[in-house]
Amino acid sequence: MVLLNNVTSTSPGKAILFGEHFVVYGYSSLIFAIDKRLGIKLEYENSDGNSTKIRVSSNLGFSAEISDSKITMTNNVQLFVDIVENLHKIINYLIGGTNGSIVNGNQNMNISIHSEIPIGGGLGSSSAFCVALTGAFYYSFYNNLNKKFICDKSIEVEKVINNNTSGVDCSICTYGGLGIYSRSHGFNRFRADMRDFPFLVIDTGIPHNTFEMVNKVKRIKENDGEFFSDLCKQYESIFSFSLKSLETKNLDSLGMLMDENHSILKKLSLSNPAIEKIIKVCRSGGTFGTKITGSGGGGCLLSLVDIKDQSLVNGLLKKLDELKLNYFFVNPDDDGVKIENKTTTSNSFKTI
């Protein structure tokens, strides 16, 4: 078959607007793609015939080589090791290789990872990684971009590294835009114009463990079912009003609902003093509302900024700088996964 070489596929990250943790218990969540992307550049070259190699480079602070399933790292930080090990698992799954034979025994791969998305910050870096990598392989084999196939395959791929994934993150990373997800109804696009919604993402710099946060909520539910049920009812009301706020572009109402959602997450012990210090700064002026986005305990916060008074916004950013926090503005991304460049060559490979 004609193979496209030097393919770069990029996928947006995501932010959860409403519904962290409650989605686990059957409630709906609102999620949107953000215009921070993770890119995968895929190149093929002939091997020396003795072994196949995958060379990995990145802008994250590491590079690696995989040769017949043996991984050699330039930086053995566990986070980076996990990324490369997951990359190897995904490639084996996509290509169908066994015992370290990734392709037909005579092809090396050069894979470059470039991420604008903080790793482990609750902004969908893992799902964007799966979608971008699947997109690069699919385009190199089939010379087109079938988003339904890429979405379905990306969800399969993510289950290789996280068996409990719901599939919602891969869906929003593939298609872009804004969507509603629930376990009973799956993922559905929600039409609302968010193009001029001024969102600010603040990286707390605090590492967190999603599994631990999920288990923390589970224990609260088991130990005090009535308390948890009451919080669920509060969240249900917040979600319902949020749809109206989005449809009418009522930023004051949307921000208030974000604050209310955060208060519920705080009651679930998903915040901490460091997070609350940032929340207090954001609520002191310059924002409509601020909340945890993702599993909590650390990671990132999402703030809806009030740009009507630029002096308040400047004051907010100065305070965040004084706390030595990383932050960036994001816009909703409507494109989803896309191909940035490609070059034609000819070779025979197994297909995904």
PDB file of C-alpha atoms in Angstrom, residues 125-344:
ATOM      1  CA  SER A 125      -3.250  14.743  28.176  1.00  0.00           C
ATOM      2  CA  SER A 126      -3.566  10.928  28.187  1.00  0.00           C
ATOM      3  CA  SER A 127      -6.623  10.947  25.925  1.00  0.00           C
ATOM      4  CA  ALA A 128      -5.099  13.548  23.596  1.00  0.00           C
ATOM      5  CA  PHE A 129      -2.011  11.305  23.413  1.00  0.00           C
ATOM      6  CA  CYS A 130      -4.140   8.291  22.452  1.00  0.00           C
ATOM      7  CA  VAL A 131      -6.171  10.239  19.880  1.00  0.00           C
ATOM      8  CA  ALA A 132      -3.156  11.949  18.269  1.00  0.00           C
ATOM      9  CA  LEU A 133      -1.146   8.711  18.056  1.00  0.00           C
ATOM     10  CA  THR A 134      -4.109   6.768  16.631  1.00  0.00           C
ATOM     11  CA  GLY A 135      -4.764   9.599  14.179  1.00  0.00           C
ATOM     12  CA  ALA A 136      -1.146   9.608  12.981  1.00  0.00           C
ATOM     13  CA  PHE A 137      -1.139   5.847  12.370  1.00  0.00           C
ATOM     14  CA  TYR A 138      -4.571   5.869  10.730  1.00  0.00           C
ATOM     15  CA  TYR A 139      -3.663   8.705   8.374  1.00  0.00           C
ATOM     16  CA  SER A 140      -0.329   7.122   7.450  1.00  0.00           C
ATOM     17  CA  PHE A 141      -2.092   3.860   6.531  1.00  0.00           C
ATOM     18  CA  TYR A 142      -5.378   5.048   4.996  1.00  0.00           C
ATOM     19  CA  ASN A 143      -4.520   8.568   3.768  1.00  0.00           C
ATOM     20  CA  ASN A 144      -7.672  10.098   5.258  1.00  0.00           C
ATOM     21  CA  LEU A 145      -9.124  11.124   8.602  1.00  0.00           C
ATOM     22  CA  ASN A 146     -12.093   8.994   9.684  1.00  0.00           C
ATOM     23  CA  LYS A 147     -12.986  10.565  13.024  1.00  0.00           C
ATOM     24  CA  LYS A 148     -15.503   7.902  14.020  1.00  0.00           C
ATOM     25  CA  PHE A 149     -12.930   5.160  13.516  1.00  0.00           C
ATOM     26  CA  ILE A 150     -10.241   7.177  15.284  1.00  0.00           C
ATOM     27  CA  CYS A 151     -12.552   7.880  18.225  1.00  0.00           C
ATOM     28  CA  ASP A 152     -13.615   4.238  18.608  1.00  0.00           C
ATOM     29  CA  LYS A 153     -10.048   2.979  18.237  1.00  0.00           C
ATOM     30  CA  SER A 154      -8.688   5.615  20.641  1.00  0.00           C
ATOM     31  CA  ILE A 155     -11.129   4.500  23.321  1.00  0.00           C
ATOM     32  CA  GLU A 156      -9.946   0.904  22.790  1.00  0.00           C
ATOM     33  CA  VAL A 157      -6.353   2.120  22.998  1.00  0.00           C
ATOM     34  CA  GLU A 158      -6.937   4.076  26.204  1.00  0.00           C
ATOM     35  CA  LYS A 159      -8.407   0.954  27.807  1.00  0.00           C
ATOM     36  CA  VAL A 160      -5.029  -0.723  27.194  1.00  0.00           C
ATOM     37  CA  ILE A 161      -3.484   1.733  29.671  1.00  0.00           C
ATOM     38  CA  ASN A 162      -6.585   2.588  31.751  1.00  0.00           C
ATOM     39  CA  ASN A 163      -9.241  -0.087  31.781  1.00  0.00           C
ATOM     40  CA  ASN A 164     -11.731   2.135  33.657  1.00  0.00           C
ATOM     41  CA  THR A 165     -11.875   4.925  31.069  1.00  0.00           C
ATOM     42  CA  SER A 166     -15.395   6.021  30.116  1.00  0.00           C
ATOM     43  CA  GLY A 167     -14.450   7.145  26.618  1.00  0.00           C
ATOM     44  CA  VAL A 168     -15.727  10.695  27.074  1.00  0.00           C
ATOM     45  CA  ASP A 169     -12.250  12.289  26.997  1.00  0.00           C
ATOM     46  CA  CYS A 170     -11.295  10.530  23.765  1.00  0.00           C
ATOM     47  CA  SER A 171     -14.635  11.576  22.262  1.00  0.00           C
ATOM     48  CA  ILE A 172     -14.176  15.275  22.997  1.00  0.00           C
ATOM     49  CA  CYS A 173     -10.500  15.145  21.947  1.00  0.00           C
ATOM     50  CA  THR A 174     -11.491  13.567  18.610  1.00  0.00           C
ATOM     51  CA  TYR A 175     -14.467  15.737  17.707  1.00  0.00           C
ATOM     52  CA  GLY A 176     -13.789  18.960  19.605  1.00  0.00           C
ATOM     53  CA  GLY A 177     -16.527  21.306  20.771  1.00  0.00           C
ATOM     54  CA  LEU A 178     -18.731  21.003  23.844  1.00  0.00           C
ATOM     55  CA  GLY A 179     -20.477  17.833  24.957  1.00  0.00           C
ATOM     56  CA  ILE A 180     -22.638  16.175  27.587  1.00  0.00           C
ATOM     57  CA  TYR A 181     -21.695  12.750  28.878  1.00  0.00           C
ATOM     58  CA  SER A 182     -23.512  10.306  31.112  1.00  0.00           C
ATOM     59  CA  ARG A 183     -23.099   6.573  31.569  1.00  0.00           C
ATOM     60  CA  SER A 184     -26.678   5.910  30.479  1.00  0.00           C
ATOM     61  CA  HIS A 185     -26.708   8.106  27.361  1.00  0.00           C
ATOM     62  CA  GLY A 186     -23.035   8.192  26.405  1.00  0.00           C
ATOM     63  CA  PHE A 187     -21.560  11.256  24.706  1.00  0.00           C
ATOM     64  CA  ASN A 188     -23.660  13.852  22.878  1.00  0.00           C
ATOM     65  CA  ARG A 189     -22.663  17.192  21.418  1.00  0.00           C
ATOM     66  CA  PHE A 190     -24.209  20.278  23.034  1.00  0.00           C
ATOM     67  CA  ARG A 191     -24.584  23.300  20.796  1.00  0.00           C
ATOM     68  CA  ALA A 192     -23.621  26.540  22.498  1.00  0.00           C
ATOM     69  CA  ASP A 193     -21.475  29.433  21.320  1.00  0.00           C
ATOM     70  CA  MET A 194     -18.528  29.587  23.728  1.00  0.00           C
ATOM     71  CA  ARG A 195     -16.078  31.300  21.397  1.00  0.00           C
ATOM     72  CA  ASP A 196     -15.789  34.468  23.490  1.00  0.00           C
ATOM     73  CA  PHE A 197     -15.903  32.800  26.912  1.00  0.00           C
ATOM     74  CA  PRO A 198     -12.679  33.931  28.659  1.00  0.00           C
ATOM     75  CA  PHE A 199     -11.461  30.814  30.482  1.00  0.00           C
ATOM     76  CA  LEU A 200      -8.248  30.784  32.487  1.00  0.00           C
ATOM     77  CA  VAL A 201      -6.540  27.505  33.452  1.00  0.00           C
ATOM     78  CA  ILE A 202      -4.376  27.652  36.570  1.00  0.00           C
ATOM     79  CA  ASP A 203      -1.935  24.831  37.240  1.00  0.00           C
ATOM     80  CA  THR A 204      -1.735  24.321  41.006  1.00  0.00           C
ATOM     81  CA  GLY A 205       1.567  22.476  40.610  1.00  0.00           C
ATOM     82  CA  ILE A 206       0.265  19.856  43.033  1.00  0.00           C
ATOM     83  CA  PRO A 207       0.570  16.234  41.856  1.00  0.00           C
ATOM     84  CA  HIS A 208      -2.570  14.179  42.342  1.00  0.00           C
ATOM     85  CA  ASN A 209      -3.816  10.640  41.917  1.00  0.00           C
ATOM     86  CA  THR A 210      -7.169  10.256  40.179  1.00  0.00           C
ATOM     87  CA  PHE A 211      -7.665   6.748  41.559  1.00  0.00           C
ATOM     88  CA  GLU A 212      -7.201   8.010  45.131  1.00  0.00           C
ATOM     89  CA  MET A 213      -9.664  10.875  44.595  1.00  0.00           C
ATOM     90  CA  VAL A 214     -12.297   8.534  43.137  1.00  0.00           C
ATOM     91  CA  ASN A 215     -11.888   6.173  46.088  1.00  0.00           C
ATOM     92  CA  LYS A 216     -12.165   9.084  48.529  1.00  0.00           C
ATOM     93  CA  VAL A 217     -15.587   9.999  47.109  1.00  0.00           C
ATOM     94  CA  LYS A 218     -16.612   6.352  47.121  1.00  0.00           C
ATOM     95  CA  ARG A 219     -15.823   6.086  50.846  1.00  0.00           C
ATOM     96  CA  ILE A 220     -17.872   9.196  51.616  1.00  0.00           C
ATOM     97  CA  LYS A 221     -20.826   7.731  49.728  1.00  0.00           C
ATOM     98  CA  GLU A 222     -20.528   4.430  51.576  1.00  0.00           C
ATOM     99  CA  ASN A 223     -20.103   6.029  55.011  1.00  0.00           C
ATOM    100  CA  ASP A 224     -22.777   8.734  54.720  1.00  0.00           C
ATOM    101  CA  GLY A 225     -25.240   7.942  51.947  1.00  0.00           C
ATOM    102  CA  GLU A 226     -27.719  10.647  52.969  1.00  0.00           C
ATOM    103  CA  PHE A 227     -25.048  13.362  52.868  1.00  0.00           C
ATOM    104  CA  PHE A 228     -23.827  12.172  49.464  1.00  0.00           C
ATOM    105  CA  SER A 229     -27.378  11.966  48.098  1.00  0.00           C
ATOM    106  CA  ASP A 230     -27.990  15.573  49.133  1.00  0.00           C
ATOM    107  CA  LEU A 231     -24.837  16.702  47.309  1.00  0.00           C
ATOM    108  CA  CYS A 232     -25.978  14.809  44.201  1.00  0.00           C
ATOM    109  CA  LYS A 233     -29.305  16.680  44.263  1.00  0.00           C
ATOM    110  CA  GLN A 234     -27.446  19.972  44.554  1.00  0.00           C
ATOM    111  CA  TYR A 235     -25.245  19.028  41.617  1.00  0.00           C
ATOM    112  CA  GLU A 236     -28.243  17.983  39.517  1.00  0.00           C
ATOM    113  CA  SER A 237     -29.695  21.477  39.949  1.00  0.00           C
ATOM    114  CA  ILE A 238     -26.350  23.102  39.083  1.00  0.00           C
ATOM    115  CA  PHE A 239     -26.066  21.058  35.892  1.00  0.00           C
ATOM    116  CA  SER A 240     -29.612  21.904  34.793  1.00  0.00           C
ATOM    117  CA  PHE A 241     -29.097  25.642  35.273  1.00  0.00           C
ATOM    118  CA  SER A 242     -25.687  25.505  33.576  1.00  0.00           C
ATOM    119  CA  LEU A 243     -27.274  24.478  30.265  1.00  0.00           C
ATOM    120  CA  LYS A 244     -29.529  27.530  30.368  1.00  0.00           C
ATOM    121  CA  SER A 245     -26.607  29.785  31.264  1.00  0.00           C
ATOM    122  CA  LEU A 246     -24.612  28.472  28.303  1.00  0.00           C
ATOM    123  CA  GLU A 247     -27.502  28.856  25.879  1.00  0.00           C
ATOM    124  CA  THR A 248     -28.140  32.462  26.978  1.00  0.00           C
ATOM    125  CA  LYS A 249     -24.403  33.275  27.376  1.00  0.00           C
ATOM    126  CA  ASN A 250     -25.034  34.450  30.926  1.00  0.00           C
ATOM    127  CA  LEU A 251     -21.499  34.578  32.298  1.00  0.00           C
ATOM    128  CA  ASP A 252     -22.549  35.860  35.725  1.00  0.00           C
ATOM    129  CA  SER A 253     -24.833  32.864  36.211  1.00  0.00           C
ATOM    130  CA  LEU A 254     -22.315  30.403  34.783  1.00  0.00           C
ATOM    131  CA  GLY A 255     -19.588  31.688  37.105  1.00  0.00           C
ATOM    132  CA  MET A 256     -21.855  31.452  40.130  1.00  0.00           C
ATOM    133  CA  LEU A 257     -22.654  27.841  39.216  1.00  0.00           C
ATOM    134  CA  MET A 258     -18.936  27.074  38.879  1.00  0.00           C
ATOM    135  CA  ASP A 259     -18.397  28.405  42.406  1.00  0.00           C
ATOM    136  CA  GLU A 260     -21.289  26.283  43.679  1.00  0.00           C
ATOM    137  CA  ASN A 261     -19.915  23.184  41.958  1.00  0.00           C
ATOM    138  CA  HIS A 262     -16.525  23.796  43.559  1.00  0.00           C
ATOM    139  CA  SER A 263     -18.141  24.133  46.987  1.00  0.00           C
ATOM    140  CA  ILE A 264     -19.675  20.680  46.557  1.00  0.00           C
ATOM    141  CA  LEU A 265     -16.319  19.231  45.505  1.00  0.00           C
ATOM    142  CA  LYS A 266     -14.772  20.834  48.577  1.00  0.00           C
ATOM    143  CA  LYS A 267     -17.370  19.082  50.758  1.00  0.00           C
ATOM    144  CA  LEU A 268     -16.229  15.826  49.146  1.00  0.00           C
ATOM    145  CA  SER A 269     -12.694  16.542  50.443  1.00  0.00           C
ATOM    146  CA  LEU A 270     -11.331  17.056  46.941  1.00  0.00           C
ATOM    147  CA  SER A 271      -9.790  20.439  47.700  1.00  0.00           C
ATOM    148  CA  ASN A 272      -7.007  21.388  50.104  1.00  0.00           C
ATOM    149  CA  PRO A 273      -5.555  24.583  51.665  1.00  0.00           C
ATOM    150  CA  ALA A 274      -3.266  25.267  48.687  1.00  0.00           C
ATOM    151  CA  ILE A 275      -6.182  25.024  46.240  1.00  0.00           C
ATOM    152  CA  GLU A 276      -8.419  27.142  48.474  1.00  0.00           C
ATOM    153  CA  LYS A 277      -5.743  29.833  48.636  1.00  0.00           C
ATOM    154  CA  ILE A 278      -5.843  30.086  44.823  1.00  0.00           C
ATOM    155  CA  ILE A 279      -9.653  30.018  44.823  1.00  0.00           C
ATOM    156  CA  LYS A 280      -9.668  32.911  47.316  1.00  0.00           C
ATOM    157  CA  VAL A 281      -7.325  34.928  45.082  1.00  0.00           C
ATOM    158  CA  CYS A 282      -9.568  34.335  42.062  1.00  0.00           C
ATOM    159  CA  ARG A 283     -12.700  35.318  43.980  1.00  0.00           C
ATOM    160  CA  SER A 284     -11.093  38.542  45.208  1.00  0.00           C
ATOM    161  CA  GLY A 285     -11.737  40.148  41.817  1.00  0.00           C
ATOM    162  CA  GLY A 286     -11.443  39.568  38.089  1.00  0.00           C
ATOM    163  CA  THR A 287     -13.460  36.343  37.760  1.00  0.00           C
ATOM    164  CA  PHE A 288     -17.069  35.204  37.583  1.00  0.00           C
ATOM    165  CA  GLY A 289     -16.277  31.819  39.122  1.00  0.00           C
ATOM    166  CA  THR A 290     -13.498  29.276  39.676  1.00  0.00           C
ATOM    167  CA  LYS A 291     -13.475  25.542  40.297  1.00  0.00           C
ATOM    168  CA  ILE A 292     -11.436  22.371  40.222  1.00  0.00           C
ATOM    169  CA  THR A 293     -11.402  20.784  36.790  1.00  0.00           C
ATOM    170  CA  GLY A 294     -10.616  17.087  36.860  1.00  0.00           C
ATOM    171  CA  SER A 295     -10.384  14.717  39.800  1.00  0.00           C
ATOM    172  CA  GLY A 296      -9.192  17.278  42.354  1.00  0.00           C
ATOM    173  CA  GLY A 297      -6.550  17.148  45.054  1.00  0.00           C
ATOM    174  CA  GLY A 298      -4.220  19.059  42.744  1.00  0.00           C
ATOM    175  CA  GLY A 299      -3.923  19.408  39.000  1.00  0.00           C
ATOM    176  CA  CYS A 300      -5.624  22.409  37.419  1.00  0.00           C
ATOM    177  CA  LEU A 301      -8.339  24.925  38.220  1.00  0.00           C
ATOM    178  CA  LEU A 302     -10.703  26.467  35.675  1.00  0.00           C
ATOM    179  CA  SER A 303     -11.698  30.114  36.064  1.00  0.00           C
ATOM    180  CA  LEU A 304     -14.177  32.170  34.060  1.00  0.00           C
ATOM    181  CA  VAL A 305     -12.566  35.600  33.803  1.00  0.00           C
ATOM    182  CA  ASP A 306     -14.471  38.889  33.886  1.00  0.00           C
ATOM    183  CA  ILE A 307     -12.739  40.879  31.170  1.00  0.00           C
ATOM    184  CA  LYS A 308     -15.011  43.924  31.505  1.00  0.00           C
ATOM    185  CA  ASP A 309     -12.542  45.430  33.993  1.00  0.00           C
ATOM    186  CA  GLN A 310      -9.034  44.814  32.692  1.00  0.00           C
ATOM    187  CA  SER A 311      -7.466  46.362  35.788  1.00  0.00           C
ATOM    188  CA  LEU A 312      -9.048  43.614  37.929  1.00  0.00           C
ATOM    189  CA  VAL A 313      -7.798  40.952  35.519  1.00  0.00           C
ATOM    190  CA  ASN A 314      -4.297  42.414  35.598  1.00  0.00           C
ATOM    191  CA  GLY A 315      -4.438  42.428  39.393  1.00  0.00           C
ATOM    192  CA  LEU A 316      -5.515  38.778  39.410  1.00  0.00           C
ATOM    193  CA  LEU A 317      -2.677  37.730  37.116  1.00  0.00           C
ATOM    194  CA  LYS A 318      -0.179  39.671  39.244  1.00  0.00           C
ATOM    195  CA  LYS A 319      -1.346  37.774  42.352  1.00  0.00           C
ATOM    196  CA  LEU A 320      -0.997  34.458  40.524  1.00  0.00           C
ATOM    197  CA  ASP A 321       2.511  35.482  39.475  1.00  0.00           C
ATOM    198  CA  GLU A 322       3.346  36.283  43.084  1.00  0.00           C
ATOM    199  CA  LEU A 323       2.283  32.741  43.999  1.00  0.00           C
ATOM    200  CA  LYS A 324       4.625  31.499  41.218  1.00  0.00           C
ATOM    201  CA  LEU A 325       1.806  29.651  39.486  1.00  0.00           C
ATOM    202  CA  ASN A 326       1.661  28.680  35.836  1.00  0.00           C
ATOM    203  CA  TYR A 327      -1.525  29.721  34.065  1.00  0.00           C
ATOM    204  CA  PHE A 328      -2.824  30.228  30.555  1.00  0.00           C
ATOM    205  CA  PHE A 329      -5.985  31.345  28.795  1.00  0.00           C
ATOM    206  CA  VAL A 330      -7.876  28.794  26.725  1.00  0.00           C
ATOM    207  CA  ASN A 331     -10.563  28.965  24.081  1.00  0.00           C
ATOM    208  CA  PRO A 332     -12.910  26.142  23.104  1.00  0.00           C
ATOM    209  CA  ASP A 333     -11.552  24.043  20.232  1.00  0.00           C
ATOM    210  CA  ASP A 334     -14.062  23.029  17.558  1.00  0.00           C
ATOM    211  CA  ASP A 335     -11.644  21.135  15.282  1.00  0.00           C
ATOM    212  CA  GLY A 336     -10.799  18.044  17.306  1.00  0.00           C
ATOM    213  CA  VAL A 337      -8.068  15.802  15.920  1.00  0.00           C
ATOM    214  CA  LYS A 338      -6.405  17.036  12.735  1.00  0.00           C
ATOM    215  CA  ILE A 339      -3.438  16.336  10.461  1.00  0.00           C
ATOM    216  CA  GLU A 340      -0.840  19.071  10.203  1.00  0.00           C
ATOM    217  CA  ASN A 341       1.475  17.696   7.494  1.00  0.00           C
ATOM    218  CA  LYS A 342       2.352  14.536   5.550  1.00  0.00           C
ATOM    219  CA  THR A 343       4.785  13.239   2.926  1.00  0.00           C
ATOM    220  CA  THR A 344       4.156  10.312   0.570  1.00  0.00           C
TER     221      THR A 344
END
